[in-house]
Coordinates of C-alpha atoms in Angstrom, one line a residue:
M127 CA -24.1 17.9 46.9
Q128 CA -24.0 16.1 44.0
N129 CA -21.3 18.4 42.2
M130 CA -18.9 17.1 45.1
M131 CA -19.7 13.8 44.8
K132 CA -19.1 13.8 41.8
K133 CA -15.7 15.9 41.8
L134 CA -15.0 12.8 44.8
I135 CA -15.5 10.4 42.7
S136 CA -13.5 12.3 39.5
F137 CA -10.7 12.7 41.9
L138 CA -10.8 9.1 43.2
F139 CA -10.9 7.7 39.9
F140 CA -7.8 10.1 38.5
Y141 CA -5.6 8.9 41.9
F142 CA -6.3 4.9 41.2
F143 CA -5.9 5.3 38.1
I144 CA -1.8 7.1 38.7
V145 CA -1.7 4.5 41.8
T146 CA -2.1 1.3 39.5
F147 CA 0.9 2.8 37.1
G148 CA 2.9 2.6 39.4
Q149 CA 2.9 -1.0 39.0
V150 CA 3.9 -2.5 35.4
Y151 CA 1.0 -1.5 33.0
K152 CA -0.6 -4.3 31.2
P153 CA -2.4 -3.6 27.2
M154 CA -5.4 -3.6 26.8
D155 CA -7.8 -6.2 26.2
T156 CA -9.1 -5.9 22.4
A157 CA -10.8 -9.2 22.4
D158 CA -14.2 -7.5 23.4
Y159 CA -15.8 -10.3 20.6
A160 CA -19.6 -9.3 21.5
K161 CA -19.0 -5.3 20.5
R162 CA -17.0 -6.4 17.7
K163 CA -19.0 -8.7 16.2
D164 CA -22.2 -6.1 16.9
F165 CA -20.1 -3.1 15.0
L166 CA -19.7 -5.8 12.3
R167 CA -23.1 -6.6 11.9
N168 CA -24.5 -3.2 11.7
F169 CA -20.9 -2.0 8.9
S170 CA -22.5 -5.0 6.7
S171 CA -26.1 -3.5 6.6
D172 CA -25.2 0.5 6.8
I173 CA -22.8 -1.1 3.6
E174 CA -24.9 -2.8 1.7
N175 CA -28.0 0.2 2.3
L176 CA -25.4 2.2 1.0
S177 CA -24.8 0.4 -1.7
K178 CA -28.0 -0.1 -2.7
K179 CA -28.5 4.1 -2.7
S180 CA -25.7 4.1 -4.9
K181 CA -27.7 2.3 -7.6
S182 CA -30.7 4.4 -6.8
D183 CA -29.1 7.9 -7.3
F184 CA -26.6 7.0 -10.3
P185 CA -28.4 4.7 -12.2
G186 CA -26.3 3.2 -15.0
K187 CA -23.1 2.0 -14.9
K188 CA -22.5 4.8 -13.1
G189 CA -24.2 3.5 -9.4
S190 CA -23.3 0.0 -10.4
E191 CA -19.5 1.3 -10.4
L192 CA -20.1 3.4 -7.4
S193 CA -21.9 0.2 -5.5
K194 CA -18.9 -2.3 -6.4
I195 CA -16.3 0.6 -5.0
Y196 CA -18.1 0.4 -1.2
K197 CA -18.7 -3.3 -1.2
E198 CA -14.9 -3.6 -2.4
F199 CA -14.3 -1.4 0.3
S200 CA -16.0 -2.9 2.9
K201 CA -14.4 -6.6 2.9
E202 CA -10.9 -5.1 3.3
F203 CA -12.0 -3.1 6.3
E204 CA -13.9 -5.3 7.4
K205 CA -10.8 -7.6 7.4
K206 CA -9.6 -5.0 9.8
V207 CA -12.1 -5.2 12.5
K208 CA -11.6 -9.4 12.1
E209 CA -7.7 -8.4 13.1
K210 CA -8.3 -6.4 16.2
S211 CA -6.5 -3.1 14.4
F212 CA -9.1 -1.7 16.3
V213 CA -10.1 -1.4 19.9
F214 CA -13.3 -1.5 21.6
N215 CA -12.9 0.3 25.1
A216 CA -15.9 2.2 26.3
E217 CA -13.4 5.3 28.6
F218 CA -12.5 6.3 24.7
D219 CA -15.9 5.7 22.8
S220 CA -17.4 8.0 25.3
K221 CA -15.0 10.4 25.1
V222 CA -14.9 10.9 21.7
K223 CA -18.8 10.6 21.6
S224 CA -18.5 13.0 24.4
L225 CA -16.5 15.7 21.9
I226 CA -19.6 15.0 18.9
E227 CA -22.3 15.4 21.7
R228 CA -21.3 19.2 22.8
L229 CA -20.5 19.9 18.9
R230 CA -23.7 19.1 17.7
K231 CA -25.5 21.4 20.4
N232 CA -24.8 24.0 17.8
N233 CA -24.8 22.1 14.8
P234 CA -27.7 20.1 13.8
Q235 CA -26.0 19.4 10.0
I236 CA -23.9 16.8 12.0
P237 CA -25.3 13.6 11.0
Q238 CA -26.7 11.4 14.1
N239 CA -25.5 8.0 12.4
L240 CA -22.5 7.6 13.4
K241 CA -19.8 5.1 14.0
I242 CA -17.0 5.1 16.9
L243 CA -14.2 2.9 16.1
I244 CA -10.5 3.4 18.1
A245 CA -7.6 2.2 16.2
R246 CA -4.3 0.7 17.1
D247 CA -2.0 3.5 15.5
N248 CA 0.3 6.1 17.2
T249 CA -0.4 8.1 14.4
P250 CA -2.2 11.3 15.4
N251 CA -5.3 11.1 12.7
A252 CA -8.8 10.7 12.2
Y253 CA -11.2 9.7 9.0
C254 CA -15.1 9.1 8.2
F255 CA -16.3 7.0 5.8
A256 CA -19.4 7.1 3.5
D257 CA -21.3 5.2 5.6
G258 CA -20.8 7.3 9.0
T259 CA -17.6 4.8 10.5
F260 CA -15.8 7.5 12.5
V261 CA -11.9 6.3 13.3
I262 CA -9.9 7.8 15.5
N263 CA -6.2 7.0 16.3
M264 CA -5.2 6.5 19.8
G265 CA -1.8 8.3 18.6
L266 CA -4.4 11.5 18.6
F267 CA -4.9 11.4 22.5
S268 CA -1.1 11.1 23.2
W269 CA -0.5 14.0 21.1
L270 CA -2.7 16.6 21.3
N271 CA -3.2 18.2 24.7
N272 CA -6.4 18.2 25.7
D273 CA -10.4 17.7 24.6
D274 CA -10.5 21.0 22.9
Q275 CA -8.0 20.1 20.3
L276 CA -9.2 16.6 19.1
A277 CA -13.0 18.2 19.0
A278 CA -10.9 19.9 16.4
V279 CA -9.7 17.4 14.8
I280 CA -12.7 15.7 14.9
S281 CA -15.1 18.6 13.6
H282 CA -12.3 18.5 10.6
E283 CA -13.6 15.4 9.4
L284 CA -16.9 16.2 10.0
G285 CA -16.2 18.7 7.6
H286 CA -15.6 15.9 5.5
K287 CA -18.4 13.9 6.1
I288 CA -21.3 16.8 5.8
S289 CA -19.3 18.1 2.2
E290 CA -19.3 14.3 0.9
H291 CA -16.2 14.5 0.5
T292 CA -15.7 10.5 -0.3
L293 CA -18.5 9.8 -2.6
K294 CA -16.9 13.0 -4.4
V295 CA -13.3 11.2 -4.6
F296 CA -15.5 7.6 -6.1
L297 CA -17.1 9.7 -8.3
N298 CA -13.9 11.6 -9.5
M299 CA -12.2 8.0 -10.0
I300 CA -14.8 6.4 -12.1
D301 CA -14.9 9.1 -14.4
Q302 CA -11.4 9.4 -14.8
D303 CA -11.3 5.6 -15.3
Q304 CA -13.9 6.1 -18.3
M305 CA -11.5 8.9 -19.5
D306 CA -8.5 7.5 -18.8
K307 CA -9.7 4.5 -21.1
A308 CA -10.3 6.7 -23.8
V309 CA -6.5 8.0 -23.9
V310 CA -5.6 4.3 -23.6
Q311 CA -7.0 3.1 -26.6
N312 CA -5.8 6.1 -28.6
I313 CA -2.1 5.6 -27.7
K314 CA -2.1 1.8 -28.8
S315 CA -3.9 2.9 -32.3
T316 CA -0.5 4.7 -32.7
K317 CA 3.4 3.3 -31.7
E318 CA 4.5 7.4 -31.4
N319 CA 6.0 7.8 -28.1
R320 CA 4.3 5.2 -26.7
N321 CA 5.4 4.9 -22.9
Q322 CA 6.1 9.0 -22.8
R323 CA 2.1 9.2 -23.4
A324 CA 1.4 6.8 -21.0
F325 CA 3.5 8.0 -18.0
D326 CA 1.6 11.7 -18.6
V327 CA -1.3 9.7 -18.5
L328 CA -0.8 8.6 -15.1
K329 CA 1.1 11.9 -13.8
N330 CA -1.7 13.7 -14.5
R331 CA -3.9 11.7 -13.2
I332 CA -2.0 11.9 -9.9
Y333 CA -1.3 15.7 -10.5
R334 CA -5.2 15.9 -10.7
K335 CA -6.1 13.6 -7.4
G336 CA -3.6 15.9 -5.0
V337 CA -4.9 19.1 -6.6
E338 CA -8.7 17.9 -5.4
N339 CA -7.5 16.4 -2.3
R340 CA -5.5 19.8 -1.1
K341 CA -8.9 21.7 -2.1
Q342 CA -11.2 18.9 0.1
E343 CA -8.5 19.3 2.9
M344 CA -9.4 23.5 3.0
Q345 CA -12.6 22.9 2.6
A346 CA -12.7 20.6 5.6
D347 CA -10.6 23.3 7.6
S348 CA -13.8 25.6 6.9
L349 CA -16.1 23.6 7.9
G350 CA -15.2 22.5 10.3
Y351 CA -13.8 25.6 12.6
V352 CA -17.5 27.0 11.6
I353 CA -18.7 23.7 13.5
F354 CA -16.2 24.0 16.1
K355 CA -17.0 27.7 17.1
N356 CA -20.4 27.4 17.2
S357 CA -19.6 25.1 20.3
D358 CA -18.2 25.8 23.2
F359 CA -15.0 24.7 23.2
K360 CA -11.6 27.2 23.1
K361 CA -11.5 29.3 19.2
T362 CA -7.6 29.4 19.5
E363 CA -7.6 25.5 20.3
F364 CA -8.7 24.5 16.4
V365 CA -5.3 26.4 15.4
N366 CA -3.1 24.8 18.8
A367 CA -4.4 21.1 17.2
L368 CA -2.9 22.0 13.5
K369 CA -0.2 23.0 15.1
R370 CA 0.7 19.9 17.2
L371 CA -0.1 18.0 13.9
E372 CA 3.0 20.1 12.5
D373 CA 5.5 18.8 14.9
F374 CA 4.8 15.5 14.7
D375 CA 7.2 13.3 13.2
T376 CA 6.2 8.9 12.6
I377 CA 10.3 8.9 13.9
S378 CA 10.7 11.0 17.3
P379 CA 13.6 13.5 16.3
R380 CA 14.6 13.0 19.9
V381 CA 18.3 12.3 20.1
L382 CA 19.5 9.1 21.8
K383 CA 22.4 9.5 23.8
V384 CA 25.5 7.0 23.7
E385 CA 25.5 6.8 27.4
T386 CA 21.9 4.7 26.8
Y387 CA 23.3 2.5 24.1
K388 CA 25.9 1.5 26.7
K389 CA 23.5 1.1 29.5
Y390 CA 21.2 -1.0 28.4
F391 CA 23.4 -3.0 25.9
G392 CA 25.9 -3.4 28.0
L393 CA 24.9 -7.2 29.5
P394 CA 26.3 -9.2 32.5
K395 CA 27.4 -11.6 29.5
Q396 CA 27.7 -9.6 26.7
E397 CA 29.6 -6.8 27.1
F398 CA 28.7 -3.6 24.8
K399 CA 31.3 -2.9 22.1
E400 CA 32.1 -0.1 20.4
K401 CA 31.6 -1.4 16.9
W402 CA 28.5 -1.8 17.6
L403 CA 28.0 2.3 17.3
K404 CA 29.9 2.5 13.8
K405 CA 28.2 4.4 10.8
E406 CA 28.3 3.5 7.6
D407 CA 29.9 6.5 4.8
F408 CA 27.5 8.2 2.9
S409 CA 29.7 10.9 2.3
L410 CA 30.7 10.3 -1.3
Y411 CA 27.2 8.9 -2.6
N412 CA 25.9 11.3 -5.2
Y413 CA 22.1 11.8 -4.6
N414 CA 22.0 14.4 -7.4
N415 CA 22.4 11.6 -10.2
F416 CA 19.0 10.5 -10.1
K417 CA 16.3 13.1 -11.4
E418 CA 13.0 13.1 -10.1
K419 CA 9.9 12.8 -12.8
L420 CA 7.2 13.3 -9.9
N421 CA 7.1 16.9 -8.4
K422 CA 6.4 15.9 -4.8
D423 CA 4.7 18.7 -4.2
S424 CA 2.1 18.0 -7.0
L425 CA 1.8 15.0 -5.3
K426 CA 0.9 16.2 -1.5
S427 CA -2.4 15.2 -1.0
H428 CA -2.3 17.8 2.0
P429 CA -1.4 21.0 1.5
E430 CA 1.3 22.2 4.3
I431 CA -0.5 23.1 7.4
V432 CA 1.2 27.1 7.7
L433 CA -0.5 27.7 4.4
R434 CA -3.7 25.7 6.2
I435 CA -3.7 28.3 9.3
D436 CA -2.4 31.4 7.2
R437 CA -6.2 30.3 4.9
L438 CA -8.3 30.4 8.0
K439 CA -6.6 33.3 10.1
K440 CA -7.5 35.1 6.7
I441 CA -11.8 34.3 6.8
F442 CA -11.7 33.8 10.0
P443 CA -9.5 37.3 11.7
E444 CA -10.5 35.9 15.9
L445 CA -7.8 33.3 14.7
K446 CA -5.3 35.6 14.8
V447 CA -4.8 36.0 18.4
E448 CA -2.8 33.2 19.9
N449 CA -3.2 31.6 22.9
A450 CA -1.1 28.8 24.7
D451 CA -2.4 25.4 24.8
G452 CA -5.3 24.6 27.3
K453 CA -4.9 22.2 29.7
P454 CA -6.2 18.6 29.4
S455 CA -9.7 17.6 31.4
E456 CA -8.7 14.8 34.0
S457 CA -10.3 12.6 31.8
Y458 CA -8.7 13.6 28.7
A459 CA -5.3 13.2 30.8
V460 CA -6.0 9.7 32.0
L461 CA -7.0 8.6 28.6
E462 CA -3.7 10.5 27.1
K463 CA -1.9 8.2 29.9
I464 CA -3.2 5.1 27.9
A465 CA -2.6 5.9 24.6
R466 CA 1.5 6.4 25.8
M467 CA 1.8 3.1 27.3
E468 CA 0.4 1.6 24.2
T469 CA 2.6 2.8 21.6
L470 CA 4.3 -0.2 21.9
P471 CA 1.8 -2.5 21.8
N472 CA 0.6 -0.4 18.9
F473 CA 4.2 -0.8 16.9
Y474 CA 4.1 -4.5 17.7
Y475 CA 0.7 -4.9 16.2
S476 CA 1.8 -3.2 13.7
E477 CA 5.4 -5.0 13.1
D478 CA 7.3 -1.9 13.5
Y479 CA 9.7 -3.6 15.4
G480 CA 12.6 -1.7 15.0
V481 CA 10.7 1.4 15.7
G482 CA 9.4 -0.2 18.9
I483 CA 13.0 -0.8 20.2
Y484 CA 14.4 2.5 19.0
S485 CA 11.1 4.2 21.0
S486 CA 11.5 1.6 23.9
L487 CA 14.8 3.2 24.7
Q488 CA 13.6 6.9 24.3
F489 CA 10.9 6.0 27.0
L490 CA 13.7 4.4 29.0
Q491 CA 16.2 7.3 28.8
D492 CA 13.7 9.5 30.0
G493 CA 13.4 7.4 33.0
E494 CA 9.5 6.0 32.3
E495 CA 8.1 2.9 33.5
E496 CA 11.8 1.2 33.3
E497 CA 10.5 -2.3 34.0
Y498 CA 7.4 -2.2 31.3
Y499 CA 9.8 -0.9 28.1
K500 CA 12.2 -3.5 29.3
K501 CA 9.9 -5.7 28.8
W502 CA 8.8 -4.4 25.5
L503 CA 12.7 -4.1 24.2
G504 CA 12.7 -7.7 25.1
K505 CA 9.7 -8.5 22.6
C506 CA 10.8 -6.8 19.6
F507 CA 14.2 -8.1 19.8
A508 CA 12.8 -11.5 20.0
K509 CA 10.8 -10.5 16.6
I510 CA 14.3 -8.7 15.1
Y511 CA 16.4 -12.3 15.8
E512 CA 13.5 -14.3 14.0
A513 CA 13.8 -11.8 11.1
R514 CA 17.8 -11.9 11.3
K515 CA 17.3 -15.4 11.2
N516 CA 15.0 -16.0 8.4
Y517 CA 16.6 -13.3 6.3
N518 CA 13.5 -10.8 5.9
L519 CA 14.7 -8.2 8.3
N520 CA 14.8 -5.4 5.4
R521 CA 10.8 -6.2 6.2
Y522 CA 11.5 -5.0 10.1
L523 CA 14.3 -2.2 9.9
D524 CA 15.0 0.4 7.7
R525 CA 18.0 1.1 6.1
V526 CA 20.0 4.2 6.8
D527 CA 18.6 7.2 4.7
P528 CA 20.3 10.2 5.2
K529 CA 18.8 12.3 3.2
N530 CA 14.8 11.7 5.1
Q531 CA 16.2 10.3 8.7
S532 CA 17.5 12.2 11.4
E533 CA 21.4 11.3 12.9
S534 CA 19.7 9.8 15.7
Y535 CA 17.7 7.5 14.1
Q536 CA 20.8 6.8 11.7
Q537 CA 22.9 6.1 14.6
F538 CA 20.2 3.7 16.3
L539 CA 19.9 1.6 12.9
N540 CA 23.8 1.6 11.9
F541 CA 23.5 0.0 15.6
M542 CA 21.0 -3.0 14.8
W543 CA 22.3 -3.5 11.6
N544 CA 25.7 -3.8 13.2
L545 CA 24.8 -6.7 15.7
S546 CA 25.2 -10.0 14.8
L547 CA 22.1 -12.7 15.1
D548 CA 23.4 -13.7 18.2
E549 CA 24.4 -10.6 19.8
I550 CA 20.4 -10.2 19.0
K551 CA 19.5 -13.3 20.7
N552 CA 21.7 -12.3 23.8
I553 CA 19.6 -8.8 24.1
A554 CA 16.8 -10.8 23.5
D555 CA 16.7 -13.4 26.1
Y556 CA 18.3 -10.9 28.5
Y557 CA 14.9 -8.5 28.7
Q558 CA 13.0 -11.5 28.2
N559 CA 14.7 -13.2 31.8
K560 CA 15.3 -15.8 29.5
E561 CA 18.5 -15.6 31.3
S562 CA 19.2 -14.3 34.5

């Protein structure tokens, strides 16, 4: 009887959610001052304890430097919390906590003092700080397919936490600072090749940091999977989660059709102009004139996901068996939909107005929540208008970069830069219903 009631309540909640989304979605409220204040108080206390422990565990200058790093970090992080970079939402919080509890059941090494924060960030990422603050980007909910895949990412971050990778990074930074100071003094004492020798110090430091970070990612994968497989999640979803992350592109590679531009920018009082779609010709520009002084592969802090998957399959043969992504639970499907609807509010919050317009058009092209995305089209165009009027549009709208952008995104950028100030204002006014 109880199980039937639980299923009925779950169904009714899911049904109510779907029905309410038939109306115009209202973005999440981030003004939970009580929860934010409570988090900041606990966070400040934890950082203070961590700083004291650092001085106790590492006497002398190293402990003092480590304490200083933690305190400087805490100031920046507290600033982000106060600026409402995080959502204090019970549904998202409880989902993450429930997944961590499932992982903890057969993994007693998982710390008890984890504090959960949901970031207003569309990037599918998560990270865990030395004090136990666990940040989950909202983008993970909209990009991953189910609870198991989210638990896989959480397991990876727990691998970092248990291995104390953050602490090791900070200690390496302190040691490297001391070494570099000695080298710099040596460079100053002689006049020959000063610039080249100084650049070599910088380059070697960056490369060493990249190598160390890649090692830590591999370690977190292995330990994370051990945590994951000790739990009741489907093992193959660990690899499926990595594959989903490999497919992620900050700016969607989906093609925005010419018909979409004509549909949404052919307005009653401003007809569509073909010249808006005119592309700048970059064919004669020779990019090979510039030689890279730093090797991109050496700079990467994360190894390619393909290499990470191959390594996991060698260590854990059961991962060689591939299975399709599992279906999401009803509770996950609800959060996935909310996170998807929060994509535009998140872009707007981070002042990514150009990408916000591009994303709005793609949602509209797919026939999703037309009134909702038209509204965000107007809001983002209003900000683009202000930026164009104040001569700082470069801050909010990319320039065309043929080497690193899809054809569709290049076409969009050409369109945006081809619009006049008045044309941008007309579009903003129309979609904000200032003009009938």
